[in-house]
Amino acid sequence: MKRFYIETFGCQMNVHDSEKVIGTLEERGYGQVQTPEEADLVLYNTCSIRDKAEQKVFQRLSENKKSKGKVFGVLGCVAQQEGERIFDKAPHVNLVVGSASYPKLGELLVQIESGGRRVTGLSLDSDDTFETAATRRDNPHKGYITIIEGCDKSCAYCVVPFTRGHERSRASASILDEANALARAGYTEIQLLGQNVNSYRDPSPAGWDFAGLLEAVGRVEGIRRVRFTTSHPRDFGREIIEVMDRTETLCNQIHLPVQSGSTKVLAAMQRQYTRDDYMRRIEWMKASKRDIAISTDIIVGFPGETEEDFEQTLSLLDEVEYDSIFSFKYSARPNTPALALEDHIPDEEKGRRLMVLQERQRAIQLRRNTALVGTWQEALVEGRNSARGQWIGRTSQNRVLNFVAAGSEQPIGGYVPVLVTRAGPNSLAGECAIAV
Ligand code: SAH
Ligand code: SF4
Ligand code: F3S
């Protein structure tokens, strides 16, 4: 049997793509191994969102030089961005495939198996989405489902439209079939994935929008939790909150990337909304009868960002009171419109702003988490920390909740009520009431 090794970088879309790639390989008789040394086929599913992410794959490729008979493949966003240039940078690579070509992965593997030296899948023209019956999910309780691939926005800093191509929505019947199949297989949590889930448009005659799809997935029998990511503020409609208000299975969580609190910077980023537009959406969430946890992504040091612009991002943190944030220093990326902008911010200053931002947010998170002490939360039991004698759970709001349970056997994958007794900036701790 042929053995493959795969390492995955980047976002949840990439993680889920790898699950599909692994399923496809196993269907073809390959077996997965845990080190590149043991493998005949070594695959890197790559990310290009920031320069550091891109550098990682070239590091890996230089660490693992060709040994006789071993095939190296570069998949994902760096593959699409660099294309055949990868063969020049790392001549021992034989396979370069962007995510839009995964529907052809089977054919490409046949070419590799018959000795192909430089096999590529780099077309961005196809309208296909990558659907396979053979997805190999690692987690037996939580499953990702892709609903839309690619991105039609053109945020000035972002490589994704170049690396993942234009938007392709998947037919609603196919999504619901997968959700039902997951429920039958014992999954209780589903996460719907797309670069911009809000622009989902069902290509079949049913013609659903994202809110309609969300409600239908929320009604799948056996599914207890549904999350979705990522939302784009410009396309985020109020009907999503309405659907959440009436559909209990939809989790109390929304990730709504803002990027900056300054309307001037948002315009330069080509985000297509103002700070006020964004705040209106936050107000919808806060007016919901659900207790929605809100998270975001922020970029500091975008070209032209002044100290005053940055202060506006800080004031946005205070105004929204996010439950968590992902924050990044702006990284200049190939092909993107922001390359042409002037007034790039020195790295040291970007680093300073990032630290200030993260410190401000840490205090907010501690406050938000502390407010939950004394409340009961339902936790999905995700694992066990034996060293600490604690179970690891996750709440509907997507908070990590570590808890002790009196002498009991907590089934991983079960849902239990937990009393929150302590809070830190990044997690909660508590006690489970029931002994199972
Ligand atoms: N589709 C999603 C996010 C895609 S990338 C969305 O539109 O929100 C995830 C995050 O990476 C982005 O939200 C942004 O904050 C960050 N990011 C993207 N390009 C970047 C760049 N060139 N430099 C720094 N951060 C970047
Ligand atoms: Fe990138 Fe913007 Fe598309 Fe998100 S919406 S993937 S940030 S271009
Ligand atoms: Fe990275 Fe591509 Fe995702 S660039 S963040 S792996 S879409």
Coordinates of C-alpha atoms and ligand atoms in Angstrom, one line a residue:
M1 CA 0.0 0.0 0.0
K2 CA 1.2 3.5 -0.7
R3 CA 1.7 5.7 2.3
F4 CA 1.0 9.4 2.4
Y5 CA 1.8 12.2 4.8
I6 CA 0.0 15.5 4.9
E7 CA 0.5 18.6 6.8
T8 CA -2.1 21.4 6.8
F9 CA -1.6 25.1 7.3
G10 CA -4.1 27.9 7.3
C11 CA -7.8 28.3 7.9
Q12 CA -10.7 25.9 8.5
M13 CA -11.4 25.7 4.8
N14 CA -7.9 24.3 4.4
V15 CA -8.4 21.9 7.3
H16 CA -11.6 20.6 5.8
D17 CA -10.1 20.4 2.3
S18 CA -7.4 18.2 3.7
E19 CA -10.1 16.0 5.2
K20 CA -11.5 15.6 1.7
V21 CA -8.1 15.0 0.1
I22 CA -7.3 12.4 2.8
G23 CA -10.7 10.7 2.0
T24 CA -9.9 10.7 -1.7
L25 CA -6.5 9.2 -1.2
E26 CA -7.8 6.5 1.1
E27 CA -10.4 5.6 -1.5
R28 CA -7.5 5.1 -3.9
G29 CA -5.8 2.7 -1.5
Y30 CA -3.3 5.1 0.1
G31 CA -2.7 4.9 3.9
Q32 CA -1.9 7.9 6.1
V33 CA 1.3 7.9 8.1
Q34 CA 2.4 10.4 10.7
T35 CA 5.9 11.4 9.5
P36 CA 7.2 12.4 6.1
E37 CA 10.1 9.9 6.4
E38 CA 7.6 6.9 6.3
A39 CA 5.7 8.3 3.3
D40 CA 5.8 7.7 -0.4
L41 CA 3.8 10.8 -1.0
V42 CA 4.4 13.9 1.0
L43 CA 1.7 16.7 0.8
Y44 CA 1.7 20.2 2.2
N45 CA -1.7 21.9 2.1
T46 CA -0.6 25.5 2.2
C47 CA -1.7 29.0 3.2
S48 CA -0.6 32.3 1.7
I49 CA -2.6 34.7 3.8
R50 CA 0.5 36.3 5.3
D51 CA 4.1 36.1 4.3
K52 CA 5.1 34.0 7.3
A53 CA 2.5 31.3 6.4
E54 CA 3.9 31.2 2.8
Q55 CA 7.5 30.9 4.1
K56 CA 6.6 27.8 6.2
V57 CA 6.0 25.6 3.2
F58 CA 9.3 26.5 1.6
Q59 CA 11.0 25.8 4.9
R60 CA 9.4 22.4 5.1
L61 CA 10.3 21.6 1.5
S62 CA 14.0 22.4 2.1
E63 CA 14.0 20.4 5.4
N64 CA 12.6 17.4 3.5
K65 CA 14.8 17.1 0.4
K66 CA 14.0 14.4 -2.1
S67 CA 14.8 10.9 -1.2
K68 CA 14.6 8.2 -3.9
G69 CA 11.1 7.5 -5.1
K70 CA 9.4 10.0 -2.8
V71 CA 6.8 12.3 -4.4
F72 CA 6.3 15.8 -3.0
G73 CA 3.1 17.7 -3.6
V74 CA 2.1 21.3 -2.8
L75 CA -1.6 21.9 -2.4
G76 CA -3.8 24.9 -1.6
C77 CA -3.2 28.6 -1.6
V78 CA 0.6 28.8 -2.1
A79 CA 0.2 26.3 -4.9
Q80 CA -2.3 28.4 -6.7
Q81 CA -0.4 31.6 -6.1
E82 CA 3.0 30.4 -7.2
G83 CA 2.0 27.8 -9.7
E84 CA 4.9 26.3 -11.7
R85 CA 7.3 28.7 -10.0
I86 CA 7.3 26.2 -7.2
F87 CA 9.1 23.7 -9.4
D88 CA 11.9 26.3 -9.8
K89 CA 12.1 27.1 -6.1
A90 CA 11.9 23.4 -5.0
P91 CA 12.8 21.1 -7.9
H92 CA 12.0 18.0 -6.0
V93 CA 8.2 18.9 -6.0
N94 CA 6.2 16.8 -8.5
L95 CA 2.6 17.9 -7.9
V96 CA 1.2 21.5 -7.6
V97 CA -2.6 21.7 -7.1
G98 CA -4.8 24.7 -6.2
S99 CA -8.0 24.1 -4.3
A100 CA -10.2 24.9 -7.3
S101 CA -8.7 21.9 -9.0
Y102 CA -9.4 19.3 -6.2
P103 CA -12.4 18.0 -8.1
K104 CA -9.7 16.6 -10.5
L105 CA -7.5 15.3 -7.8
G106 CA -8.2 11.7 -8.8
E107 CA -7.0 12.3 -12.4
L108 CA -3.9 14.1 -11.2
L109 CA -3.0 11.2 -8.9
V110 CA -3.2 8.8 -11.8
Q111 CA -0.7 11.0 -13.7
I112 CA 1.6 10.9 -10.6
E113 CA 1.2 7.2 -10.2
S114 CA 2.2 6.6 -13.8
G115 CA 5.5 8.6 -13.2
G116 CA 4.4 12.2 -14.0
R117 CA 7.2 14.5 -13.0
R118 CA 5.6 17.9 -13.0
V119 CA 1.8 17.5 -12.6
T120 CA -0.3 20.6 -12.1
G121 CA -3.9 21.5 -11.4
L122 CA -4.0 25.3 -11.5
S123 CA -7.2 26.3 -13.4
L124 CA -9.5 28.8 -11.7
D125 CA -12.2 28.6 -14.4
S126 CA -14.1 25.6 -13.2
D127 CA -17.6 26.1 -11.6
D128 CA -17.2 22.8 -9.7
T129 CA -17.1 22.5 -5.9
F130 CA -15.0 19.9 -4.3
E131 CA -17.6 17.3 -3.2
T132 CA -16.6 13.8 -2.3
A133 CA -18.3 10.9 -0.6
A134 CA -15.0 10.0 1.1
T135 CA -14.3 12.9 3.5
R136 CA -12.2 11.5 6.4
R137 CA -13.1 13.6 9.5
D138 CA -10.9 13.3 12.5
N139 CA -13.4 14.6 15.0
P140 CA -16.4 12.2 15.5
H141 CA -18.7 14.8 17.0
K142 CA -18.1 18.0 15.1
G143 CA -18.2 18.1 11.3
Y144 CA -17.3 20.9 8.8
I145 CA -19.5 21.3 5.7
T146 CA -18.4 23.5 2.8
I147 CA -21.3 25.6 1.5
I148 CA -19.5 28.1 -0.7
E149 CA -16.0 28.2 -2.2
G150 CA -13.9 31.1 -3.5
C151 CA -14.5 34.8 -2.9
D152 CA -15.8 37.6 -5.1
K153 CA -14.8 40.5 -2.8
S154 CA -11.6 42.3 -3.4
C155 CA -10.2 43.5 -0.1
A156 CA -7.1 45.4 -0.9
Y157 CA -4.8 43.3 1.3
C158 CA -6.1 39.8 0.5
V159 CA -4.8 36.9 -1.6
V160 CA -7.9 34.7 -1.3
P161 CA -9.6 35.9 -4.5
F162 CA -6.4 34.9 -6.4
T163 CA -5.8 31.7 -4.5
R164 CA -9.4 30.3 -4.4
G165 CA -11.0 31.9 -7.4
H166 CA -14.5 33.2 -7.8
E167 CA -17.5 32.3 -5.6
R168 CA -19.2 28.9 -6.2
S169 CA -22.1 28.0 -4.0
R170 CA -23.0 24.4 -3.5
A171 CA -26.6 23.1 -4.1
S172 CA -28.7 23.2 -1.0
A173 CA -29.9 19.5 -1.4
S174 CA -26.3 18.3 -1.4
I175 CA -25.5 20.3 1.7
L176 CA -28.6 19.0 3.5
D177 CA -27.7 15.4 2.4
E178 CA -24.3 15.8 4.0
A179 CA -25.8 17.3 7.2
N180 CA -28.2 14.4 7.4
A181 CA -25.5 11.9 6.8
L182 CA -23.4 13.4 9.6
A183 CA -26.4 13.3 12.0
R184 CA -26.9 9.6 11.1
A185 CA -23.2 8.9 11.8
G186 CA -23.6 10.4 15.3
Y187 CA -22.3 13.9 14.7
T188 CA -24.1 16.5 16.8
E189 CA -22.3 19.7 15.7
I190 CA -22.0 21.2 12.3
Q191 CA -19.9 24.1 11.1
L192 CA -20.8 25.6 7.8
L193 CA -17.8 26.9 6.0
G194 CA -17.1 29.6 3.3
Q195 CA -14.9 32.6 2.9
N196 CA -18.1 34.7 2.8
V197 CA -21.0 32.5 3.9
N198 CA -23.4 35.4 3.6
S199 CA -23.2 35.6 -0.2
Y200 CA -24.4 32.0 -0.4
R201 CA -26.9 31.6 -3.2
D202 CA -28.3 28.2 -3.9
P203 CA -27.6 27.4 -7.5
S204 CA -30.5 24.9 -7.7
P205 CA -34.1 26.0 -8.4
A206 CA -34.8 26.1 -4.7
G207 CA -32.7 29.3 -4.8
W208 CA -32.1 29.7 -1.0
D209 CA -30.1 32.4 0.5
F210 CA -27.8 31.9 3.5
A211 CA -30.5 32.5 6.1
G212 CA -32.8 29.9 4.5
L213 CA -30.0 27.4 4.4
L214 CA -29.0 28.1 8.0
E215 CA -32.5 27.5 9.2
A216 CA -32.8 24.2 7.3
V217 CA -29.5 22.9 8.6
G218 CA -30.6 24.0 12.1
R219 CA -33.6 21.7 11.8
V220 CA -31.7 18.5 10.8
E221 CA -32.7 15.9 13.3
G222 CA -30.0 14.9 15.7
I223 CA -27.9 18.1 15.2
R224 CA -27.7 20.1 18.4
R225 CA -25.2 22.8 17.4
V226 CA -24.7 24.7 14.2
R227 CA -22.0 27.3 13.7
F228 CA -20.9 29.2 10.6
T229 CA -17.9 31.1 9.4
T230 CA -16.9 33.5 7.9
S231 CA -19.4 36.3 7.7
H232 CA -18.7 39.5 5.7
P233 CA -20.3 42.6 7.3
R234 CA -21.4 44.0 4.0
D235 CA -23.5 41.0 3.2
F236 CA -24.6 40.2 6.7
G237 CA -28.4 40.6 6.8
R238 CA -30.7 41.0 9.8
E239 CA -32.6 37.9 8.8
I240 CA -29.7 35.8 10.1
I241 CA -30.3 37.1 13.6
E242 CA -34.0 36.4 13.1
V243 CA -33.3 32.8 12.1
M244 CA -31.0 32.5 15.2
D245 CA -33.7 33.9 17.4
R246 CA -36.1 31.2 16.4
T247 CA -33.8 28.2 15.9
E248 CA -32.4 26.9 19.1
T249 CA -29.7 24.7 17.5
L250 CA -27.9 27.7 16.1
C251 CA -25.1 28.5 18.5
N252 CA -24.8 31.8 20.4
Q253 CA -21.8 32.9 18.3
I254 CA -21.0 35.1 15.4
H255 CA -17.6 35.8 13.9
L256 CA -17.8 39.1 12.0
P257 CA -14.4 40.4 10.8
V258 CA -14.1 44.1 11.0
Q259 CA -10.4 44.6 10.1
S260 CA -10.3 48.3 11.3
G261 CA -12.3 50.7 13.4
S262 CA -11.5 53.6 11.1
T263 CA -13.9 54.3 8.2
K264 CA -11.0 55.9 6.2
V265 CA -8.9 52.7 6.6
L266 CA -11.9 50.5 5.7
A267 CA -12.3 52.5 2.5
A268 CA -8.7 52.0 1.7
M269 CA -9.1 48.3 2.4
Q270 CA -12.0 48.2 0.0
R271 CA -14.2 46.6 2.6
Q272 CA -17.4 48.2 1.3
Y273 CA -18.8 49.3 4.7
T274 CA -18.2 52.1 7.2
R275 CA -17.8 51.8 10.9
D276 CA -21.4 52.9 11.3
D277 CA -22.6 50.1 8.9
Y278 CA -20.6 47.6 11.0
M279 CA -22.0 48.9 14.3
R280 CA -25.5 48.6 13.0
R281 CA -24.9 44.8 12.6
I282 CA -23.4 44.6 16.1
E283 CA -26.6 46.4 17.4
W284 CA -28.8 43.7 15.7
M285 CA -26.8 41.0 17.5
K286 CA -27.0 42.8 20.9
A287 CA -30.7 43.2 20.5
S288 CA -31.2 39.5 19.9
K289 CA -32.9 37.5 22.6
R290 CA -30.0 35.1 22.3
D291 CA -26.8 35.9 24.2
I292 CA -24.6 36.1 21.2
A293 CA -20.8 36.0 21.6
I294 CA -19.1 38.2 19.0
S295 CA -15.6 37.7 17.6
T296 CA -13.7 39.5 14.9
D297 CA -10.5 39.7 12.9
I298 CA -8.3 42.9 13.0
I299 CA -5.4 44.0 10.9
V300 CA -3.1 46.6 12.3
G301 CA -0.6 48.8 10.3
F302 CA -2.5 48.8 7.0
P303 CA -0.7 51.3 4.7
G304 CA -1.7 54.8 5.7
E305 CA -3.1 53.8 9.1
T306 CA -2.3 56.8 11.3
E307 CA -2.1 56.7 15.1
E308 CA -5.6 58.3 15.1
D309 CA -7.0 55.5 12.9
F310 CA -5.5 53.0 15.2
E311 CA -7.1 54.7 18.2
Q312 CA -10.4 54.3 16.4
T313 CA -9.8 50.5 16.3
L314 CA -9.1 50.6 20.0
S315 CA -12.3 52.5 20.7
L316 CA -14.2 50.0 18.5
L317 CA -13.0 47.2 20.8
D318 CA -14.4 49.1 23.8
E319 CA -17.7 49.8 22.0
V320 CA -18.3 46.3 20.8
E321 CA -16.8 44.4 23.7
Y322 CA -15.8 41.4 21.7
D323 CA -15.6 38.0 23.3
S324 CA -12.5 37.2 21.3
I325 CA -10.4 38.6 18.4
F326 CA -7.8 37.4 16.0
S327 CA -5.4 40.2 15.3
F328 CA -2.6 40.4 12.7
K329 CA 0.1 42.8 11.5
Y330 CA -0.6 43.8 7.9
S331 CA 1.5 41.7 5.6
A332 CA 2.1 42.8 1.9
R333 CA 0.9 40.0 -0.4
P334 CA 1.6 39.4 -4.1
N335 CA -0.9 40.7 -6.7
T336 CA -3.0 42.6 -4.1
P337 CA -4.1 46.2 -4.7
A338 CA -2.6 47.3 -1.4
L339 CA 0.9 46.8 -2.8
A340 CA 0.4 50.0 -4.8
L341 CA -0.5 52.1 -1.7
E342 CA 2.0 54.5 -0.2
D343 CA 3.0 55.0 3.4
H344 CA 3.8 51.5 4.5
I345 CA 4.0 51.3 8.3
P346 CA 7.4 50.1 9.8
D347 CA 7.3 46.6 11.2
E348 CA 8.3 47.8 14.6
E349 CA 5.4 50.1 14.8
K350 CA 3.0 47.4 13.6
G351 CA 4.3 45.2 16.4
R352 CA 3.7 48.0 18.9
R353 CA 0.1 48.5 17.7
L354 CA -0.6 44.8 17.8
M355 CA 0.6 44.6 21.4
V356 CA -1.4 47.5 22.5
L357 CA -4.5 46.1 20.8
Q358 CA -4.1 42.7 22.3
E359 CA -3.6 44.1 25.8
R360 CA -6.7 46.2 25.5
Q361 CA -8.7 43.1 24.3
R362 CA -7.3 40.9 27.1
A363 CA -8.9 43.1 29.7
I364 CA -12.2 43.1 27.9
Q365 CA -12.2 39.3 27.6
L366 CA -11.4 38.9 31.3
R367 CA -14.3 41.1 32.1
R368 CA -16.7 39.3 29.7
N369 CA -15.6 35.9 31.0
T370 CA -15.8 37.0 34.7
A371 CA -19.4 38.0 34.1
L372 CA -20.3 34.4 33.5
V373 CA -19.1 33.2 36.9
G374 CA -22.1 31.7 38.7
T375 CA -24.0 30.9 35.5
W376 CA -24.8 27.4 34.2
Q377 CA -23.5 26.6 30.7
E378 CA -24.1 23.6 28.5
A379 CA -20.7 22.1 27.5
L380 CA -19.9 19.7 24.7
V381 CA -17.3 17.4 26.3
E382 CA -14.3 17.6 23.9
G383 CA -11.5 15.9 25.8
R384 CA -9.7 15.2 29.0
N385 CA -6.7 17.0 30.5
S386 CA -5.4 14.1 32.7
A387 CA -2.6 16.1 34.2
R388 CA -5.0 18.6 35.6
G389 CA -7.8 16.1 36.3
Q390 CA -10.2 18.2 34.2
W391 CA -12.5 17.7 31.3
I392 CA -12.3 20.1 28.4
G393 CA -15.7 21.4 27.2
R394 CA -17.0 24.1 24.9
T395 CA -20.0 26.2 25.3
S396 CA -22.5 27.4 22.7
Q397 CA -20.7 30.7 22.7
N398 CA -17.6 28.8 21.7
R399 CA -15.8 29.4 25.0
V400 CA -13.5 26.8 26.4
L401 CA -14.9 25.5 29.7
N402 CA -12.6 23.3 31.7
F403 CA -14.4 21.5 34.4
V404 CA -14.2 18.8 37.2
A405 CA -16.9 16.2 37.7
A406 CA -17.3 14.3 40.8
G407 CA -15.9 10.8 40.3
S408 CA -17.8 10.5 37.1
E409 CA -17.1 9.2 33.6
Q410 CA -17.9 12.0 31.3
P411 CA -18.5 10.7 27.8
I412 CA -16.5 12.6 25.3
G413 CA -19.0 13.9 22.8
G414 CA -21.8 14.3 25.4
Y415 CA -23.4 17.5 26.5
V416 CA -23.4 18.3 30.2
P417 CA -24.5 21.2 32.5
V418 CA -21.5 23.0 34.1
L419 CA -21.5 25.7 36.8
V420 CA -18.9 28.3 35.9
T421 CA -16.8 29.0 39.0
R422 CA -13.7 30.8 37.6
A423 CA -12.7 32.9 34.6
G424 CA -9.5 33.8 32.8
P425 CA -9.1 35.9 29.7
N426 CA -9.1 32.9 27.4
S427 CA -11.2 30.2 29.2
L428 CA -13.6 29.4 31.9
A429 CA -13.4 26.8 34.7
G430 CA -16.3 25.1 36.4
E431 CA -17.9 22.1 38.0
C432 CA -20.2 19.6 36.4
A433 CA -23.3 18.8 38.5
I434 CA -24.2 15.4 37.2
A435 CA -22.3 12.1 37.7
V436 CA -22.8 9.9 34.7
Ligands
SAH1 N1 -12.9 35.6 4.3 C1 -12.7 36.0 5.6 C2 -11.3 35.9 6.2 C3 -10.2 35.5 5.3 S1 -8.6 35.6 5.9 C4 -13.2 37.4 5.7 O1 -13.4 38.1 4.8 O2 -13.3 37.9 6.8 C5 -8.6 35.7 7.6 C6 -8.1 37.0 8.2 O3 -6.8 37.1 7.9 C7 -8.8 38.2 7.6 O4 -10.0 38.5 8.2 C8 -7.7 39.3 7.9 O5 -7.9 39.8 9.2 C9 -6.4 38.5 7.9 N2 -5.7 38.9 6.7 C10 -6.0 38.6 5.4 N3 -5.0 39.1 4.6 C11 -4.1 39.7 5.4 C12 -2.8 40.3 5.2 N4 -2.4 40.6 3.9 N5 -2.1 40.8 6.2 C13 -2.6 40.5 7.5 N6 -3.7 39.9 7.8 C14 -4.5 39.5 6.8
SF4_2 FE1 -10.2 38.1 1.6 FE2 -12.0 40.0 1.7 FE3 -12.6 37.7 0.5 FE4 -12.3 37.8 3.1 S1 -13.9 38.9 1.9 S2 -11.5 36.3 1.7 S3 -10.7 39.2 3.4 S4 -11.1 39.2 -0.2
F3S3 FE1 -4.8 30.7 4.0 FE2 -5.9 30.1 1.8 FE3 -7.3 29.9 4.1 S1 -4.6 31.8 2.1 S2 -6.3 31.5 5.3 S3 -5.5 28.7 3.5 S4 -8.1 30.6 2.1

